[in-house]
Coordinates of C-alpha atoms in Angstrom, one line a residue:
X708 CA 95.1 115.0 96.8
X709 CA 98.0 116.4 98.4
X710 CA 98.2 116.0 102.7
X711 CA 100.0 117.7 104.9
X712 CA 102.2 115.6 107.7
X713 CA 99.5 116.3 110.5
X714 CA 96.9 115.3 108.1
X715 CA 99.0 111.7 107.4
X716 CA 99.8 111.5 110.8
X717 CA 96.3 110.9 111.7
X718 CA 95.9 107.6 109.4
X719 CA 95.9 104.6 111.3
X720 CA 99.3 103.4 109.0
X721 CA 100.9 106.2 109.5
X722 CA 100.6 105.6 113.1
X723 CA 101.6 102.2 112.6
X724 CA 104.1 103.0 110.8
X725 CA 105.8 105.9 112.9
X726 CA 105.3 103.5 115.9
X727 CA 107.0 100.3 113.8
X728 CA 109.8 103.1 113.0
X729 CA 110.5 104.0 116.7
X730 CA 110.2 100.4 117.9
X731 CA 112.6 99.5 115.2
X732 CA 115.0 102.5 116.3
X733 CA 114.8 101.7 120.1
X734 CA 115.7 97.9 119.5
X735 CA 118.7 99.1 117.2
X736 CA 120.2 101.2 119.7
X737 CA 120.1 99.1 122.1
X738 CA 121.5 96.9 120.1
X739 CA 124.4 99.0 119.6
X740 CA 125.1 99.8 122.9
X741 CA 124.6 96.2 124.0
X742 CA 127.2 95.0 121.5
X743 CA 130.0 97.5 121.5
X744 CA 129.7 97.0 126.0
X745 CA 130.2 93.4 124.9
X746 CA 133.2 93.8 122.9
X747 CA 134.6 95.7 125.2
X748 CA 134.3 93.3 128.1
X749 CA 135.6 90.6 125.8
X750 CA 138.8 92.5 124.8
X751 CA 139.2 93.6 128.6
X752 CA 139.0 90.1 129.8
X753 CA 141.3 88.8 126.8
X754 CA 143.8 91.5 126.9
X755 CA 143.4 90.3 131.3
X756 CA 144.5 87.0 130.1
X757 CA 147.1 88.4 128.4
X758 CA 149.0 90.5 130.9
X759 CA 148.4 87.1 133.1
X760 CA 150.4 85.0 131.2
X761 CA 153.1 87.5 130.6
X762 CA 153.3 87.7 134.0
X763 CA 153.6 84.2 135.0
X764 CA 156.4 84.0 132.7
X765 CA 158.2 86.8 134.1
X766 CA 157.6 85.4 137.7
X767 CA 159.6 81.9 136.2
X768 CA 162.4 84.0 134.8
X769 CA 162.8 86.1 138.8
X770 CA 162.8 82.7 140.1
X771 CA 165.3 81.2 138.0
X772 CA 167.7 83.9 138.2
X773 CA 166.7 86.8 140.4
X774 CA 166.4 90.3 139.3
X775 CA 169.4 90.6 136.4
X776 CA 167.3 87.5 134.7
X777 CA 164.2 89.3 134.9
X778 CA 165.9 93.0 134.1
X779 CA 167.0 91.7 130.9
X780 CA 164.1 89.3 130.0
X781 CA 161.9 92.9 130.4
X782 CA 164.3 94.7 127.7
X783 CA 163.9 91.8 125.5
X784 CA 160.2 91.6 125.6
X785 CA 160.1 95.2 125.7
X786 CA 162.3 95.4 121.9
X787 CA 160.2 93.3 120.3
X788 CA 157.5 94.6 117.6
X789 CA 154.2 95.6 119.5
X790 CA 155.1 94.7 122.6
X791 CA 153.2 94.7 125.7
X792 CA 154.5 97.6 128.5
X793 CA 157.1 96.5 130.7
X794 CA 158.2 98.5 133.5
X795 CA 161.0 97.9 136.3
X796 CA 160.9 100.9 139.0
X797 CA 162.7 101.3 142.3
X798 CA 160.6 101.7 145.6
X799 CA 160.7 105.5 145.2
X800 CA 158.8 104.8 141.3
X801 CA 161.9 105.8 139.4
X802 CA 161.9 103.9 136.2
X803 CA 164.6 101.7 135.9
X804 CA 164.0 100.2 132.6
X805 CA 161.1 98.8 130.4
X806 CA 159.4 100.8 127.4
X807 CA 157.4 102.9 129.2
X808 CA 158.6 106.3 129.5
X809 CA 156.2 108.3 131.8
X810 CA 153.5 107.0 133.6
X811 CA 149.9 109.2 134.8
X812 CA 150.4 110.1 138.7
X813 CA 149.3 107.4 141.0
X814 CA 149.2 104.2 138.6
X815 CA 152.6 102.4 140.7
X816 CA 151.4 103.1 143.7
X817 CA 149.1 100.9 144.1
X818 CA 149.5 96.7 144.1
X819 CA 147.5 94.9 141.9
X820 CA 145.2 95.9 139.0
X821 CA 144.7 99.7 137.9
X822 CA 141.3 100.7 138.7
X823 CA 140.7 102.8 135.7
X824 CA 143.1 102.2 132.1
X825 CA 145.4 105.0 132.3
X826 CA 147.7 107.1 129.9
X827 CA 151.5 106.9 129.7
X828 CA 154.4 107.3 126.6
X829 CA 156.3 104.9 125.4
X830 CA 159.7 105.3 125.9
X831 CA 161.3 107.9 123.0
X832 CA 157.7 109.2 122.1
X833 CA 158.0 112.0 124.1
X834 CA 161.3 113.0 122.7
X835 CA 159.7 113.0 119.5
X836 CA 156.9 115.0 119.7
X837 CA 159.2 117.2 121.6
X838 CA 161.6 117.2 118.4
X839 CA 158.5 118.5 116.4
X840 CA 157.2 121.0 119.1
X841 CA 160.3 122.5 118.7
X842 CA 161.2 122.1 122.6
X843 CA 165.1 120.7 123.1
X844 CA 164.7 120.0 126.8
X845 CA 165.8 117.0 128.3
X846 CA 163.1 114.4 128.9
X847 CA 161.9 113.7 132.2
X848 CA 162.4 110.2 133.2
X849 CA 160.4 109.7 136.2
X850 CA 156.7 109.9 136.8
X851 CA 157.0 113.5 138.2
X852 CA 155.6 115.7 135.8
X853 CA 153.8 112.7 133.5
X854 CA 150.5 113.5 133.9
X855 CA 150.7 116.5 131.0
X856 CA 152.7 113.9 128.7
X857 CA 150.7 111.3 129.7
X858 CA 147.8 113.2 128.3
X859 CA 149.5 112.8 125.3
X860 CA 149.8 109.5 125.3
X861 CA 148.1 106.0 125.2
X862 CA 145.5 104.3 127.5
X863 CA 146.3 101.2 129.2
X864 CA 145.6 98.7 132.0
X865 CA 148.3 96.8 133.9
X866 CA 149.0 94.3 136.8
X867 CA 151.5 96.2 139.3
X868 CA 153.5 94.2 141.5
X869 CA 156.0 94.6 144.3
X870 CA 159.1 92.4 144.3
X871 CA 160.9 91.2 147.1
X872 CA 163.2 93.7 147.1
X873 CA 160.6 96.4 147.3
X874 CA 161.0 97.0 143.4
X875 CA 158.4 97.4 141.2
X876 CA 157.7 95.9 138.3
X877 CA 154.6 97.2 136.1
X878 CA 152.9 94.9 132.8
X879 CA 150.4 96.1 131.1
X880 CA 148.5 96.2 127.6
X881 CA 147.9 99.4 125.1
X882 CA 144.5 99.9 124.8
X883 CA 144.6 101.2 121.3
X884 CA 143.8 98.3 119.5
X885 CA 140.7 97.2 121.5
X886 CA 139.4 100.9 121.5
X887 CA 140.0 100.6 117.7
X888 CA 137.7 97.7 117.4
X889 CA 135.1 99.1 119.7
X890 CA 134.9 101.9 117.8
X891 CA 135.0 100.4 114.3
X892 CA 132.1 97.9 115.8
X893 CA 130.3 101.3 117.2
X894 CA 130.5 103.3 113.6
X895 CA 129.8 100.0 112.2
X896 CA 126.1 99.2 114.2
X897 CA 125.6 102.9 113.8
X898 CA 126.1 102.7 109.7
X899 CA 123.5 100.1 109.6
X900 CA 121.5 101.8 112.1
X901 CA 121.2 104.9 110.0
X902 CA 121.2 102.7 106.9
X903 CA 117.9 101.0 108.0
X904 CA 116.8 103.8 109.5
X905 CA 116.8 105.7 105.8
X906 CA 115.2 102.7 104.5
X907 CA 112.7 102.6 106.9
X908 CA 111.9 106.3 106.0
X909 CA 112.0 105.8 102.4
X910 CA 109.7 102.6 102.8
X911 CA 107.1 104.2 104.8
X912 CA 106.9 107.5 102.3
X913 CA 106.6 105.1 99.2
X914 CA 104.7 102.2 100.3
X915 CA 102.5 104.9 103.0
X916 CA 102.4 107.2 99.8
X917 CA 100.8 104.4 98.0
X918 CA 98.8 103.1 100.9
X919 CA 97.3 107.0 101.4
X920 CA 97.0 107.3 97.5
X921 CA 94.7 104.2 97.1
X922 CA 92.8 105.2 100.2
X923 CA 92.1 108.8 98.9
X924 CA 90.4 106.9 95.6
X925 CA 88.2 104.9 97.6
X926 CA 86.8 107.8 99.2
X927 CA 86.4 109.6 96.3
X928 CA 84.5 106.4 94.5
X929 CA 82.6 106.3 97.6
X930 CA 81.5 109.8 97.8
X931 CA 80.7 109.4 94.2
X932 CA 78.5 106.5 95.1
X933 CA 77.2 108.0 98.0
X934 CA 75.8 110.9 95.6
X935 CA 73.9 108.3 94.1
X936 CA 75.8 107.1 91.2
X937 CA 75.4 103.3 91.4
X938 CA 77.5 102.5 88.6
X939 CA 80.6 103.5 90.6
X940 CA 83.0 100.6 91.5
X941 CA 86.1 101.1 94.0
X942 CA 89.2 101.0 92.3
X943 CA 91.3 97.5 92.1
X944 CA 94.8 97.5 90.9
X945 CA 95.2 94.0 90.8
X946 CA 97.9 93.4 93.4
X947 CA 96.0 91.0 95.9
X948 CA 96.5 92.6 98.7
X949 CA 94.0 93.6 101.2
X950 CA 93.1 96.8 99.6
X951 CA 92.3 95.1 96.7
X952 CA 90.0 91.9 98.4
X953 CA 88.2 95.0 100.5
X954 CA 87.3 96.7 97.2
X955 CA 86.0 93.4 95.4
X956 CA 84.2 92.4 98.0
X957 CA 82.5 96.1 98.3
X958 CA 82.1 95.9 94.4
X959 CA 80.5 92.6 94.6
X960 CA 78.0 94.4 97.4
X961 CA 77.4 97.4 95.6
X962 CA 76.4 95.4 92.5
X963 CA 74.2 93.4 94.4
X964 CA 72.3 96.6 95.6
X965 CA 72.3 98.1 92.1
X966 CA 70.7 94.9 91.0
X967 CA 68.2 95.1 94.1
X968 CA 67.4 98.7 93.2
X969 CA 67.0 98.0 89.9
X970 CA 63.9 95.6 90.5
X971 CA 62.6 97.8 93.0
X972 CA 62.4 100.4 90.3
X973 CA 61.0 97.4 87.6
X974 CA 58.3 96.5 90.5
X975 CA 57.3 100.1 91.1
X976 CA 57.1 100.6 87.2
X977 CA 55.5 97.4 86.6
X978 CA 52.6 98.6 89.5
X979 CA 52.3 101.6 88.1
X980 CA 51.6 101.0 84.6
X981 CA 51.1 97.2 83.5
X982 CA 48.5 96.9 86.8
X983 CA 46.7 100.2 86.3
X984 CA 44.9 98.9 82.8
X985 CA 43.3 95.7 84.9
X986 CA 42.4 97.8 87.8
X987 CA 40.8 100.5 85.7
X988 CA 38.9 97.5 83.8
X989 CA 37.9 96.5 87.1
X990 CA 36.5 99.9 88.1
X991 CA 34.9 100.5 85.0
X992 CA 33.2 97.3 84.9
X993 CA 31.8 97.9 88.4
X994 CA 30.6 101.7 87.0
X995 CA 28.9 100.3 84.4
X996 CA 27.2 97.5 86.3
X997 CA 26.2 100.6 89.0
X998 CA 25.1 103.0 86.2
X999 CA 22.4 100.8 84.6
X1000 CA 19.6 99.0 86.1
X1001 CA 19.7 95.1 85.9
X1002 CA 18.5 92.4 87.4
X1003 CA 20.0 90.1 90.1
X1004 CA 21.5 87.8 87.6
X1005 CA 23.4 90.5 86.8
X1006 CA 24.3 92.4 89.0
X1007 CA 25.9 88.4 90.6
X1008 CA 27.5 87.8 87.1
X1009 CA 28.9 91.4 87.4
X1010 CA 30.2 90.7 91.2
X1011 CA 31.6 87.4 89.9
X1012 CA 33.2 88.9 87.5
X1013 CA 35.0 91.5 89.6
X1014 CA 36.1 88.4 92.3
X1015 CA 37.6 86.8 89.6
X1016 CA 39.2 89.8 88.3
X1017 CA 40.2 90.4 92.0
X1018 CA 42.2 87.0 91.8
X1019 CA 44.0 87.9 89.0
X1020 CA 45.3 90.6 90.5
X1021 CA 46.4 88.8 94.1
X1022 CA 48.1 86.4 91.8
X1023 CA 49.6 88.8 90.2
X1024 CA 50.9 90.7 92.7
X1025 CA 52.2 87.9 94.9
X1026 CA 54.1 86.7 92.0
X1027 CA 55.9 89.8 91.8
X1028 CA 56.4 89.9 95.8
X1029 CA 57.7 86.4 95.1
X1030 CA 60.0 87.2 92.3
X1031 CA 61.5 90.7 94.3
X1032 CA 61.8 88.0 97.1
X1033 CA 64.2 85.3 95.5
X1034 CA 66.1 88.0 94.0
X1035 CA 66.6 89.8 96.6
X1036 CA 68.1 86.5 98.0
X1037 CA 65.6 86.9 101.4
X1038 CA 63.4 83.8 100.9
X1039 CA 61.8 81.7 104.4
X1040 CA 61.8 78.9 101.6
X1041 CA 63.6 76.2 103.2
X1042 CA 65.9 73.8 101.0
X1043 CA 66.3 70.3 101.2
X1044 CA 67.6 67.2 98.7
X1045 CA 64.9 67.4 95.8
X1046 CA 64.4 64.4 93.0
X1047 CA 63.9 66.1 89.6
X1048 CA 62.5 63.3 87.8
X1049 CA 60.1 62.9 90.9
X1050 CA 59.3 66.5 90.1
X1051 CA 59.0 65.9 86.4
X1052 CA 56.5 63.0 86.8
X1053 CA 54.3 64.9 89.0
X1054 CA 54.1 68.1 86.3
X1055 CA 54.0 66.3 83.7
X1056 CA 51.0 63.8 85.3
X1057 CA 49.3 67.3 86.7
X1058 CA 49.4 68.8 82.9
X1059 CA 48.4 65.9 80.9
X1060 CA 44.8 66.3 80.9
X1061 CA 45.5 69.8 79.6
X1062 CA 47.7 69.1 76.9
X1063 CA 44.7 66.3 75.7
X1064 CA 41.7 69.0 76.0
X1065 CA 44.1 71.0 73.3
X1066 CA 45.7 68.7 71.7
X1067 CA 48.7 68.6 72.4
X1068 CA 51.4 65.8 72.9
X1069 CA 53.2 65.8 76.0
X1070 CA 56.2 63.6 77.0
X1071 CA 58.9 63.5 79.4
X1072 CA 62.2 61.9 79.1
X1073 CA 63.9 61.4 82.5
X1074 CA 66.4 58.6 84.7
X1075 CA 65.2 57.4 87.9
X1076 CA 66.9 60.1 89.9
X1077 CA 69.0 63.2 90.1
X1078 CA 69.1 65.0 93.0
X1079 CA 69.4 68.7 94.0
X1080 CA 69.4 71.1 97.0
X1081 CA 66.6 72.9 96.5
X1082 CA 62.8 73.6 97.4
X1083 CA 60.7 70.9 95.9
X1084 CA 57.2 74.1 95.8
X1085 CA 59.6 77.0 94.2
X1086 CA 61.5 74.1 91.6
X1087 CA 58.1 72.8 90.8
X1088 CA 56.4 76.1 90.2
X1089 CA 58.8 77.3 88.0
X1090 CA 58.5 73.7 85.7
X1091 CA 54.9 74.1 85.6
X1092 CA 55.4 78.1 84.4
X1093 CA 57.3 77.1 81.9
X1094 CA 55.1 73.7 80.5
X1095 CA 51.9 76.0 81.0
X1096 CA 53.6 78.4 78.1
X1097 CA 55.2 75.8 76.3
X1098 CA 51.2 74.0 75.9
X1099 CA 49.5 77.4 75.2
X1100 CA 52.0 78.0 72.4
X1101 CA 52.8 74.8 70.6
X1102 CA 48.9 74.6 69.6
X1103 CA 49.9 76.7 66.1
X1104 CA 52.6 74.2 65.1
X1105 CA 52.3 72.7 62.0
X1106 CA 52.9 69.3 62.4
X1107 CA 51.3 68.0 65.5
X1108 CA 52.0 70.1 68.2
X1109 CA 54.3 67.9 71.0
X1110 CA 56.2 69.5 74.4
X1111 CA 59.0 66.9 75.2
X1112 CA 60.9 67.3 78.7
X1113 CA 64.1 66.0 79.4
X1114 CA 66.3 65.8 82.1
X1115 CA 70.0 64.9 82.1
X1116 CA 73.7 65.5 83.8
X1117 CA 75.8 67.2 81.5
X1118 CA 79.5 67.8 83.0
X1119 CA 78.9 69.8 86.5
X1120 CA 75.2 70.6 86.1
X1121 CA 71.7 68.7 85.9
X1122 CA 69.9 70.2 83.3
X1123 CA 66.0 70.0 82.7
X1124 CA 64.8 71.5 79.5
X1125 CA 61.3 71.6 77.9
X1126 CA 61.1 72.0 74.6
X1127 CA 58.1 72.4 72.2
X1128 CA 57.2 72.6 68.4
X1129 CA 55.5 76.1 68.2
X1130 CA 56.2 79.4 66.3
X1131 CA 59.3 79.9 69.1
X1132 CA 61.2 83.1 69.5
X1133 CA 63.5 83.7 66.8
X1134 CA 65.0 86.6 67.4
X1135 CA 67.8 87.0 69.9
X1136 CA 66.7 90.0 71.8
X1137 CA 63.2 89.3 72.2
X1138 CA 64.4 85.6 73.9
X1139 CA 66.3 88.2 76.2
X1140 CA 63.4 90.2 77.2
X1141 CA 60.7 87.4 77.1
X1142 CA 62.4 86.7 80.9
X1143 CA 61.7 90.2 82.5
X1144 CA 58.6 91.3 84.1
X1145 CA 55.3 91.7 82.2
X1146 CA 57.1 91.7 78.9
X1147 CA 54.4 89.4 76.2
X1148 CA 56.0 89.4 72.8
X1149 CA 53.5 90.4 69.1
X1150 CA 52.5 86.7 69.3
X1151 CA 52.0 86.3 72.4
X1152 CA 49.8 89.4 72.9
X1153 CA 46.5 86.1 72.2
X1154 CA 47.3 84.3 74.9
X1155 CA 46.0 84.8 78.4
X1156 CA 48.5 85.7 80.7
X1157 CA 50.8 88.2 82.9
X1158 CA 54.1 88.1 81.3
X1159 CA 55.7 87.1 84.8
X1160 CA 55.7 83.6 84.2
X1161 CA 59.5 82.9 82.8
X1162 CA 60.4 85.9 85.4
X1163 CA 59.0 83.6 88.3
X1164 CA 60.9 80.8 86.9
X1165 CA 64.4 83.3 85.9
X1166 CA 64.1 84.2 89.8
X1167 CA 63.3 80.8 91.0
X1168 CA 66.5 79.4 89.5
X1169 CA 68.4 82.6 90.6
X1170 CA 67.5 81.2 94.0
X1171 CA 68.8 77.8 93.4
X1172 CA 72.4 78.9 92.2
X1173 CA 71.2 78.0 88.6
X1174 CA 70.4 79.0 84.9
X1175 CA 67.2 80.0 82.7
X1176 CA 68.1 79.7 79.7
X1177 CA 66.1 80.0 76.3
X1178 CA 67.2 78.4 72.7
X1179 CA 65.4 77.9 69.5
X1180 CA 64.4 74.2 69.4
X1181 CA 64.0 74.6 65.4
X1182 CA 61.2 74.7 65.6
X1183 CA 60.0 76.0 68.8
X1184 CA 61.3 77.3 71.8
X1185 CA 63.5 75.5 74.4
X1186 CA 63.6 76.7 77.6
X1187 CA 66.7 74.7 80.0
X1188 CA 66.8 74.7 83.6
X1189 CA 70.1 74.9 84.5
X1190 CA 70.8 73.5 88.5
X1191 CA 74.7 72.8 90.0
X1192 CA 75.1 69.3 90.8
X1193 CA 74.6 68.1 94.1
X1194 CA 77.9 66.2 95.4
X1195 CA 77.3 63.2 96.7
X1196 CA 79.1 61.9 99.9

């Protein structure tokens, strides 16, 4: 959507940027002040030096032959392609000779250095511009009357001196050519200034254009999320920057919560239709028990019944706390260096009697140790989950029926898998679904049971940074316990 400046203004990079622009601005003009005062005090003191060691020179030339020596050293110097200003005057300042043709009021009257650079004409200038003004008067050659052709004219500075003889005798230095370079520094630094100054504009309308443009599709992602449309993500260009890190980290989040509300919405569906047929059983048994007359066998059977019923139920319903638990990543289970094939004995040792009431073969294949971070409880739960089913349905094999553990390190990952000779799960979707809550497959509909014992275990490894993951064993069903190796030090 289209903003309007007092609208972009009020983002926190415009601000920054406006600020950063002003900044930048302030340091450039000062910049430009501070070098064109330097060049000028360079050139002053240079063109200083200058006039200094003309005037030494002239000062040998008076002493070698008095003033007709240094007379007509000044013409000479004074002929000579861009010279410096010469000027010889008598004590009353009428110019004798030199180049200089009229000087501003004031500048010979004074020893020394000249205060201020002044203006004068060289000598035949003025008859020049007189030639094309049209005036035909005779030029002026003192200083009276200067200062209107001296505003004409050039700026200078000069060294005035007072000879012996109560002469004067002026040298100084046009000021043309370091006023040239002052200024061409000055329109130089102000170029650039104006230069970066555009480009500093054009950066902060493109790149703050951008900047205001991705911003204005996050909020509208988020107000779409925020109307309860989960599936939303925050849009990610793919440039790296922090725009995009922020949004992939907030996609990562809202994921996460679409996944926690997602089995929040599985737990409230799986209480309130896969519990309600057991508690219904459950008060229908107690109904019947109250509507007929028994005896106190019965009515104890009856009551027994209902405990054990009762039971089932806890279980049940703690294993689905535990499940929302782990996957919801908020677990006080503390983790610690466990042994697998410590873990594997123990199962396998707990389950052997079972497997030998129904007949079933049970072995384990495992090193002597492999070690993970985990909770030795939560890893063993979720292996005896998974043996439990793997006993119950190998019985209608038809060989002998055999469960077979194994436990290796394959690349970056220990994996323990238990794999039996029953019926399996042949098809691919139903080995997808036989993980979620409560779901019992055709064949499985025989077998006491929940349906939340392979979700215990899915969760269980969810916790752990690992896999569940179920393959046909041909025959049978294998069911692999996928955990990220523990690095050794």
């Amino acid at each position: 959507m289209a903003l309007s400046l007092p609208a972009i203004m009020k983002t926190t990079a415009a601000r920054l940027s406006a600020l950063y622009l002003l900044l930048f601005a302030l340091c450039a003009v000062l910049l430009v002040f501070y070098m064109t005062s330097l060049s000028a005090r360079m050139l002053m003191a240079q063109t200083q030096d200058t006039i200094n060691d003309e005037v030494l020179g002239l000062a040998r030339a008076y002493q070698r032959g008095g003033l007709p020596v240094l007379v007509r050293v000044v013409e000479n110097r004074s002929r000579q392609p861009g010279a410096n200003l010469y000027l010889i005057a008598d004590a009353n300042g009428q110019i004798l000779t030199g180049n200089v043709q009229s000087l501003e009021p004031g500048v010979i009257e004074t020893e020394g250095w000249t205060t201020e650079p002044f203006s004068y004409q060289r000598f035949g200038e003025g008859e020049l511009d007189r030639l094309r003004g049209g005036d035909q008067s005779a030029p002026s050659t003192g200083t009276s009357g200067a200062q209107a052709e001296g505003e004409k004219g050039h700026n200078a500075i000069a060294l005035v001196l007072r000879l012996p003889n109560q002469m004067i005798m002026l040298v100084g230095r046009d000021l043309g050519e370091p006023e040239r370079f002052r200024a061409v520094i000055k329109r130089a630094l102000m170029l650039a200034l104006g230069m970066m100054g555009l480009g500093g504009l054009l950066i902060w309308f493109f790149v703050g254009h951008a900047a205001l443009k991705r911003i204005d599709n996050v909020s509208e992602a988020s107000r779409r999320i925020l109307g309860g449309d989960l599936s939303g993500r925050l849009p990610v260009t793919g440039a790296g920057d922090e725009f995009d890190r922020l949004s992939e980290s907030l996609n990562t989040m809202l994921a996460r919560i679409a996944m926690l509300n997602e089995g929040l919405k599985q737990v409230s569906d799986n209480i309130a239709h896969d519990l309600k047929t057991p508690l219904t059983r459950l008060r229908n048994r107690a109904e019947a028990t109250l509507a007929g007359k028994h005896k106190t066998d019965a009515y104890r059977q009856a009551l027994e019944g209902t405990i054990a019923e009762s039971d089932q139920l806890i279980k049940t319903f703690n294993a689905i706390l535990m499940i929302s638990r782990l996957e919801a990543g908020y677990s006080s289970e503390t983790t610690s260096p466990v042994d697998l094939a410590a873990t594997v004995s123990d199962v396998v040792e707990l389950y052997e009697p079972v497997a030998e009431e129904v007949g079933v073969a049970l072995e384990a294949s495992a090193p002597d140790a492999l070690v993970v971070n985990g909770n030795r409880e939560l890893i063993g739960q979720a292996l005896s989950n998974i043996v439990d089913n793997a006993i119950k349905y190998s019985t209608d094999a038809t060989e002998g029926p055999k469960v077979r553990l194994t436990l290796a390190r394959v690349g970056n990952e220990i994996k323990l898998a238990v794999a039996d000779n029953g019926h399996g799960i042949p098809d691919d979707g139903d080995r997808a679904r036989a993980t979620e809550r409560f779901v019992r497959l055709e064949k499985s509909r025989s077998q006491p049971g929940s349906g939340l014992g392979l979700s215990l275990a899915k969760a269980i490894m969810t916790f752990h940074n690992g896999r569940l993951d179920l393959a046909p064993a041909n025959p049978g069903l294998s069911v692999v316990m996928s955990f990220p190796a523990r690095e050794m030090h």
